[in-house]
Tab-separated table of C-alpha atoms and ligand atoms in Angstrom:
chain	number	residue	atom	x	y	z
A	1	MET	CA	0.537	-7.988	3.204
A	2	ASP	CA	-1.471	-11.099	3.803
A	3	LEU	CA	-3.074	-12.469	0.632
A	4	THR	CA	-5.643	-15.029	1.656
A	5	SER	CA	-9.402	-14.742	2.456
A	6	LYS	CA	-9.604	-11.340	0.785
A	7	THR	CA	-12.353	-9.983	-1.492
A	8	ILE	CA	-10.615	-8.748	-4.634
A	9	LEU	CA	-12.035	-6.923	-7.669
A	10	ILE	CA	-9.997	-7.290	-10.899
A	11	THR	CA	-11.058	-5.136	-13.791
A	12	GLY	CA	-10.436	-6.700	-17.195
A	13	GLY	CA	-10.210	-10.124	-15.467
A	14	GLY	CA	-11.615	-12.026	-18.480
A	15	SER	CA	-8.331	-12.273	-20.352
A	16	GLY	CA	-4.557	-11.830	-20.312
A	17	ILE	CA	-2.888	-10.511	-17.114
A	18	GLY	CA	-6.268	-10.027	-15.352
A	19	LEU	CA	-7.287	-13.622	-16.032
A	20	GLU	CA	-3.945	-14.916	-14.622
A	21	LEU	CA	-4.299	-12.581	-11.571
A	22	ALA	CA	-7.804	-14.060	-10.998
A	23	ARG	CA	-6.524	-17.649	-11.313
A	24	GLN	CA	-3.613	-17.167	-8.862
A	25	PHE	CA	-5.596	-15.143	-6.324
A	26	VAL	CA	-8.385	-17.800	-6.250
A	27	GLU	CA	-5.737	-20.505	-5.811
A	28	LEU	CA	-4.465	-18.601	-2.740
A	29	GLY	CA	-7.956	-18.813	-1.159
A	30	ASN	CA	-9.338	-15.404	-2.029
A	31	THR	CA	-12.807	-14.451	-3.297
A	32	VAL	CA	-12.238	-12.839	-6.677
A	33	VAL	CA	-14.702	-10.776	-8.698
A	34	ILE	CA	-13.789	-9.978	-12.282
A	35	CYS	CA	-15.374	-7.499	-14.626
A	36	GLY	CA	-15.212	-6.754	-18.329
A	37	ARG	CA	-17.445	-5.915	-21.261
A	38	ASP	CA	-17.595	-9.256	-23.067
A	39	GLU	CA	-19.966	-11.564	-21.143
A	40	GLY	CA	-18.927	-14.731	-23.040
A	41	ARG	CA	-15.272	-14.099	-22.194
A	42	LEU	CA	-16.190	-13.512	-18.533
A	43	ALA	CA	-18.226	-16.752	-18.385
A	44	ASP	CA	-15.182	-18.693	-19.772
A	45	ALA	CA	-12.926	-17.001	-17.233
A	46	THR	CA	-15.303	-17.912	-14.425
A	47	ARG	CA	-15.258	-21.567	-15.459
A	48	GLN	CA	-11.451	-21.557	-15.744
A	49	THR	CA	-10.640	-19.765	-12.498
A	50	GLY	CA	-13.523	-20.048	-10.029
A	51	ALA	CA	-13.778	-16.241	-9.891
A	52	GLN	CA	-17.212	-14.544	-9.834
A	53	ALA	CA	-18.055	-12.183	-12.661
A	54	ILE	CA	-20.064	-8.993	-13.054
A	55	ALA	CA	-20.215	-7.695	-16.591
A	56	GLY	CA	-19.668	-4.004	-17.006
A	57	ASP	CA	-17.708	-1.262	-18.784
A	58	VAL	CA	-15.292	0.537	-16.433
A	59	THR	CA	-15.755	3.786	-18.350
A	60	VAL	CA	-19.470	3.953	-17.534
A	61	ALA	CA	-20.358	5.464	-14.170
A	62	GLU	CA	-23.514	3.350	-13.748
A	63	ASP	CA	-21.539	0.156	-14.454
A	64	GLN	CA	-18.952	1.122	-11.829
A	65	GLU	CA	-21.756	1.688	-9.296
A	66	ARG	CA	-23.469	-1.613	-10.197
A	67	ILE	CA	-20.265	-3.628	-9.921
A	68	LEU	CA	-19.466	-2.126	-6.505
A	69	SER	CA	-23.058	-2.484	-5.250
A	70	GLY	CA	-22.937	-6.193	-6.305
A	71	ILE	CA	-19.781	-6.657	-4.212
A	72	GLN	CA	-21.274	-4.762	-1.253
A	73	ALA	CA	-24.473	-6.862	-1.372
A	74	GLN	CA	-22.584	-10.160	-1.604
A	75	HIS	CA	-19.452	-9.586	0.400
A	76	GLY	CA	-20.006	-6.437	2.490
A	77	LYS	CA	-16.509	-5.101	1.838
A	78	LEU	CA	-13.700	-4.881	-0.696
A	79	ASP	CA	-10.115	-5.683	0.420
A	80	MET	CA	-8.330	-5.016	-2.869
A	81	LEU	CA	-9.185	-3.235	-6.100
A	82	ILE	CA	-6.922	-4.135	-9.013
A	83	ASN	CA	-7.234	-1.614	-11.840
A	84	ASN	CA	-6.070	-3.791	-14.717
A	85	ALA	CA	-8.446	-3.223	-17.651
A	86	GLY	CA	-6.723	-1.423	-20.520
A	87	VAL	CA	-6.293	-1.011	-24.237
A	88	PHE	CA	-3.167	-0.429	-26.383
A	89	LEU	CA	-3.899	1.421	-29.584
A	90	ALA	CA	-1.332	1.732	-32.336
A	91	TYR	CA	-2.409	4.126	-35.076
A	92	ASP	CA	-1.470	7.080	-37.207
A	93	PHE	CA	-2.663	10.206	-35.430
A	94	LYS	CA	-3.135	12.209	-38.641
A	95	ASP	CA	-4.453	9.604	-41.060
A	96	ASP	CA	-6.445	7.121	-39.021
A	97	PRO	CA	-10.165	7.786	-39.636
A	98	GLU	CA	-10.980	6.903	-36.019
A	99	THR	CA	-8.387	9.052	-34.313
A	100	MET	CA	-10.940	11.184	-32.435
A	101	HIS	CA	-12.734	8.155	-31.012
A	102	LYS	CA	-9.442	6.387	-30.198
A	103	ILE	CA	-8.083	9.385	-28.235
A	104	GLU	CA	-11.148	9.618	-26.050
A	105	SER	CA	-11.645	5.917	-25.552
A	106	GLU	CA	-8.038	5.100	-24.658
A	107	ILE	CA	-7.820	7.915	-22.139
A	108	ALA	CA	-11.223	6.897	-20.675
A	109	ILE	CA	-10.271	3.217	-20.213
A	110	ASN	CA	-6.586	3.506	-19.213
A	111	ALA	CA	-6.570	6.761	-17.226
A	112	THR	CA	-9.948	8.149	-16.171
A	113	ALA	CA	-11.649	4.825	-15.270
A	114	PRO	CA	-9.004	3.561	-12.812
A	115	LEU	CA	-9.211	6.877	-10.964
A	116	THR	CA	-13.025	7.228	-10.885
A	117	LEU	CA	-13.489	3.554	-9.929
A	118	THR	CA	-10.926	3.940	-7.126
A	119	ARG	CA	-12.766	7.017	-5.831
A	120	ARG	CA	-16.088	5.237	-5.916
A	121	ALA	CA	-14.659	2.123	-4.256
A	122	LEU	CA	-13.221	4.006	-1.231
A	123	PRO	CA	-16.257	3.553	1.104
A	124	LEU	CA	-16.188	-0.243	0.485
A	125	LEU	CA	-12.384	-0.402	0.838
A	126	GLU	CA	-12.603	1.425	4.181
A	127	ARG	CA	-14.617	-1.521	5.524
A	128	SER	CA	-11.577	-3.751	5.043
A	129	ALA	CA	-8.974	-4.339	7.787
A	130	GLN	CA	-6.146	-4.095	5.190
A	131	PRO	CA	-7.397	-2.207	2.126
A	132	ALA	CA	-5.286	-1.846	-1.004
A	133	VAL	CA	-5.560	-0.419	-4.517
A	134	VAL	CA	-3.315	-1.814	-7.248
A	135	PHE	CA	-2.747	-0.015	-10.580
A	136	ILE	CA	-1.434	-2.096	-13.461
A	137	GLY	CA	0.715	0.469	-15.165
A	138	SER	CA	3.555	-0.171	-17.613
A	139	GLY	CA	7.283	0.275	-18.057
A	140	ILE	CA	6.342	2.423	-21.026
A	141	ALA	CA	5.315	5.100	-18.494
A	142	PHE	CA	8.970	6.188	-18.666
A	143	VAL	CA	9.312	6.619	-22.430
A	144	ALA	CA	7.072	8.004	-25.169
A	145	SER	CA	6.296	5.274	-27.676
A	146	PRO	CA	5.826	6.983	-31.083
A	147	GLY	CA	3.681	4.289	-32.678
A	148	THR	CA	1.027	4.486	-29.974
A	149	PRO	CA	0.402	8.222	-29.737
A	150	VAL	CA	-1.648	8.173	-26.496
A	151	TYR	CA	-0.988	4.860	-24.666
A	152	SER	CA	2.376	5.772	-22.993
A	153	GLY	CA	0.857	9.064	-21.845
A	154	THR	CA	-1.981	7.196	-20.096
A	155	LYS	CA	0.517	5.050	-18.239
A	156	ALA	CA	2.681	8.071	-17.282
A	157	LEU	CA	-0.479	9.675	-15.848
A	158	ILE	CA	-1.222	6.506	-13.836
A	159	HIS	CA	2.409	6.467	-12.605
A	160	HIS	CA	2.001	9.994	-11.233
A	161	CYS	CA	-1.439	9.405	-9.796
A	162	ALA	CA	-0.341	6.178	-8.071
A	163	GLN	CA	2.272	8.234	-6.204
A	164	THR	CA	-0.099	11.072	-5.245
A	165	LEU	CA	-2.867	8.658	-4.169
A	166	ARG	CA	-0.355	6.612	-2.117
A	167	HIS	CA	0.422	9.799	-0.260
A	168	GLN	CA	-3.202	10.970	0.163
A	169	LEU	CA	-4.717	7.609	1.084
A	170	HIS	CA	-1.964	6.597	3.521
A	171	PRO	CA	-3.633	8.430	6.493
A	172	HIS	CA	-6.793	6.435	5.731
A	173	GLY	CA	-4.952	3.132	5.965
A	174	ILE	CA	-5.332	2.398	2.230
A	175	LYS	CA	-2.161	1.107	0.557
A	176	VAL	CA	-1.592	2.016	-3.088
A	177	PHE	CA	0.563	-0.262	-5.270
A	178	GLU	CA	1.654	0.126	-8.871
A	179	ALA	CA	2.849	-2.842	-10.958
A	180	MET	CA	4.703	-1.906	-14.135
A	181	PRO	CA	5.000	-4.886	-16.469
A	182	PRO	CA	7.301	-5.150	-19.520
A	183	VAL	CA	5.851	-6.611	-22.750
A	184	VAL	CA	3.718	-9.577	-21.693
A	185	ASP	CA	2.484	-12.447	-23.856
A	186	THR	CA	-1.254	-11.557	-24.030
A	187	ASP	CA	-3.678	-10.596	-26.828
A	188	MET	CA	-2.730	-6.947	-26.228
A	189	ALA	CA	0.878	-7.579	-27.268
A	190	ASN	CA	-0.118	-9.398	-30.493
A	191	VAL	CA	0.000	-6.081	-32.365
A	192	LEU	CA	3.735	-5.926	-31.746
A	193	LYS	CA	6.054	-7.635	-34.215
A	194	SER	CA	7.607	-9.929	-31.699
A	195	GLU	CA	11.160	-10.036	-33.050
A	196	ASN	CA	11.722	-6.711	-31.292
A	197	PHE	CA	10.594	-7.871	-27.839
A	198	LYS	CA	10.987	-10.790	-25.474
A	199	LYS	CA	7.521	-11.231	-23.982
A	200	MET	CA	7.146	-12.202	-20.341
A	201	LYS	CA	4.676	-15.003	-19.523
A	202	PRO	CA	1.569	-13.844	-17.608
A	203	THR	CA	2.116	-16.646	-15.024
A	204	ASP	CA	5.632	-15.423	-14.216
A	205	LEU	CA	4.502	-11.776	-14.166
A	206	VAL	CA	1.624	-12.505	-11.750
A	207	ARG	CA	3.905	-14.551	-9.477
A	208	GLU	CA	6.187	-11.486	-9.238
A	209	ILE	CA	3.261	-9.128	-8.592
A	210	ILE	CA	1.987	-11.380	-5.784
A	211	ALA	CA	5.486	-11.573	-4.266
A	212	GLY	CA	5.705	-7.764	-4.447
A	213	LEU	CA	2.350	-7.298	-2.752
A	214	ARG	CA	3.353	-9.783	-0.018
A	215	SER	CA	6.526	-7.811	0.683
A	216	ASN	CA	4.777	-4.427	0.512
A	217	GLN	CA	6.763	-3.315	-2.578
A	218	THR	CA	4.590	-0.364	-3.532
A	219	GLU	CA	6.277	0.325	-6.882
A	220	MET	CA	7.015	-2.855	-8.822
A	221	LEU	CA	9.245	-2.480	-11.835
A	222	LEU	CA	8.878	-5.878	-13.455
A	223	GLY	CA	11.131	-7.513	-16.037
A	224	GLN	CA	12.717	-4.986	-18.412
A	225	SER	CA	10.730	-2.086	-16.930
A	226	SER	CA	13.550	-1.324	-14.476
A	227	GLN	CA	16.019	-0.959	-17.407
A	228	ILE	CA	13.581	1.321	-19.204
A	229	LYS	CA	13.273	3.572	-16.138
A	230	TRP	CA	17.041	3.613	-15.665
A	231	MET	CA	17.694	4.323	-19.429
A	232	SER	CA	15.075	7.090	-19.452
A	233	ARG	CA	17.209	8.899	-16.844
A	234	ILE	CA	20.601	8.517	-18.415
A	235	ALA	CA	19.879	8.319	-22.200
A	236	PRO	CA	16.345	9.492	-22.911
A	237	ALA	CA	16.919	10.396	-26.598
A	238	PHE	CA	18.571	7.032	-27.309
A	239	LEU	CA	15.656	5.204	-25.613
A	240	PHE	CA	13.099	7.203	-27.625
A	241	ARG	CA	14.846	6.274	-30.846
A	242	GLN	CA	14.847	2.629	-29.863
A	243	PHE	CA	11.089	2.686	-29.213
A	244	ALA	CA	10.532	4.572	-32.489
A	245	LYS	CA	11.789	1.428	-34.312
A	246	THR	CA	8.893	-0.656	-32.948
A	247	GLU	CA	6.894	-2.298	-35.723
A	248	PHE	CA	3.241	-3.155	-35.490
A	249	HIS	CA	1.087	-5.644	-37.375
B	301	LIG	N1	0.411	-7.082	-22.456
B	301	LIG	C1	1.390	-6.250	-22.277
B	301	LIG	O1	2.468	-6.268	-22.933
B	301	LIG	C2	1.296	-5.177	-21.198
B	301	LIG	C3	2.474	-4.496	-20.783
B	301	LIG	C4	2.396	-3.556	-19.813
B	301	LIG	C5	1.185	-3.241	-19.232
B	301	LIG	N2	0.085	-3.901	-19.611
B	301	LIG	C6	-1.204	-3.514	-18.995
B	301	LIG	O2	-1.793	-4.687	-18.376
B	301	LIG	C7	-3.207	-4.547	-18.349
B	301	LIG	C8	-3.846	-5.797	-18.902
B	301	LIG	O3	-3.452	-5.948	-20.232
B	301	LIG	P1	-3.452	-7.378	-20.998
B	301	LIG	O4	-2.142	-7.515	-21.653
B	301	LIG	O5	-3.916	-8.452	-20.081
B	301	LIG	O6	-4.494	-7.083	-22.121
B	301	LIG	P2	-5.755	-7.890	-22.683
B	301	LIG	O7	-5.471	-9.348	-22.711
B	301	LIG	O8	-6.127	-7.216	-23.942
B	301	LIG	O9	-6.883	-7.673	-21.573
B	301	LIG	C9	-7.412	-6.392	-21.319
B	301	LIG	C10	-8.723	-6.620	-20.560
B	301	LIG	O10	-9.286	-5.319	-20.314
B	301	LIG	C11	-10.676	-5.420	-20.500
B	301	LIG	N3	-11.228	-4.123	-20.823
B	301	LIG	C12	-10.850	-3.272	-21.828
B	301	LIG	N4	-11.643	-2.201	-21.839
B	301	LIG	C13	-12.504	-2.347	-20.839
B	301	LIG	C14	-13.598	-1.558	-20.366
B	301	LIG	N5	-13.939	-0.370	-20.916
B	301	LIG	N6	-14.301	-2.014	-19.312
B	301	LIG	C15	-14.024	-3.183	-18.728
B	301	LIG	N7	-13.006	-3.979	-19.138
B	301	LIG	C16	-12.287	-3.562	-20.169
B	301	LIG	C17	-10.872	-6.418	-21.680
B	301	LIG	O11	-12.124	-7.049	-21.570
B	301	LIG	P3	-13.401	-6.660	-22.524
B	301	LIG	O12	-12.825	-6.296	-23.874
B	301	LIG	O13	-14.242	-7.874	-22.502
B	301	LIG	O14	-14.034	-5.493	-21.842
B	301	LIG	C18	-9.758	-7.410	-21.373
B	301	LIG	O15	-10.207	-8.484	-20.602
B	301	LIG	C19	-3.518	-3.282	-19.171
B	301	LIG	O16	-3.725	-2.178	-18.297
B	301	LIG	C20	-2.278	-3.049	-19.932
B	301	LIG	O17	-2.093	-1.720	-20.331
B	301	LIG	C21	0.106	-4.849	-20.566
């Protein structure tokens, strides 16, 4: 698909992968709107990338509406929604005092919000000549990661929903993509003790995502994610044991 002169919304565009997506999409001549909760971080990101920013929490219905209304008022349409905002919570399910809050919040941010925001964005996307929705999933969708009791489940849910929405939205001309990164060198991955993982650079990851979008690769298994998928088919117990060795700070 063509990737210039588009209006693109990137959730969680104030840092990490979202920030790099914003930078590269602006460089390609697109209008990029980023959102996130931390206004200071968004202001820095705006200065660094030339993207526009609308502060908001993707788990709050009113914030979703306000972000989309802002885009409608300023640009009249949305060509691409990139559901990127996410959290990665490593904790002990039984002993962590905040387990109840962590369960609800991680599911709300990683799983519910990308779906409800996508549903709310459909009328604006339908005004585009080439509308697309992109889910930033994870290679960990294919294996349960014991140290993060809920995270891999949220990414497995997104992997399934990306496939069902691709099917349901196809007759409406809306393309659905899923990009599944390996471990990437962002703040999110700082909780991992890095000896266990080779982290991909956000610049390289985003170059691959953009190449995948250009060539209409609807399911992008990036870096080691393709090995994880393949191993999950032929040796699932071995793969689970490997992930169980992951150490966190
Ligand atoms: N890094 C990795 O190794 C890796 C690997 C595979 C997949 N991924 C996925 O890639 C995506 C981006 O991750 P990252 O590595 O770039 O992480 P990051 O640097 O921690 O960035 C996450 C972004 O999401 C935003 N966010 C979180 N909760 C939000 C909410 N409720 N409303 C609005 N924005 C929210 C944060 O901004 P505020 O806190 O200001 O709201 C932040 O800008 C995530 O979906 C993640 O699961 C990451």
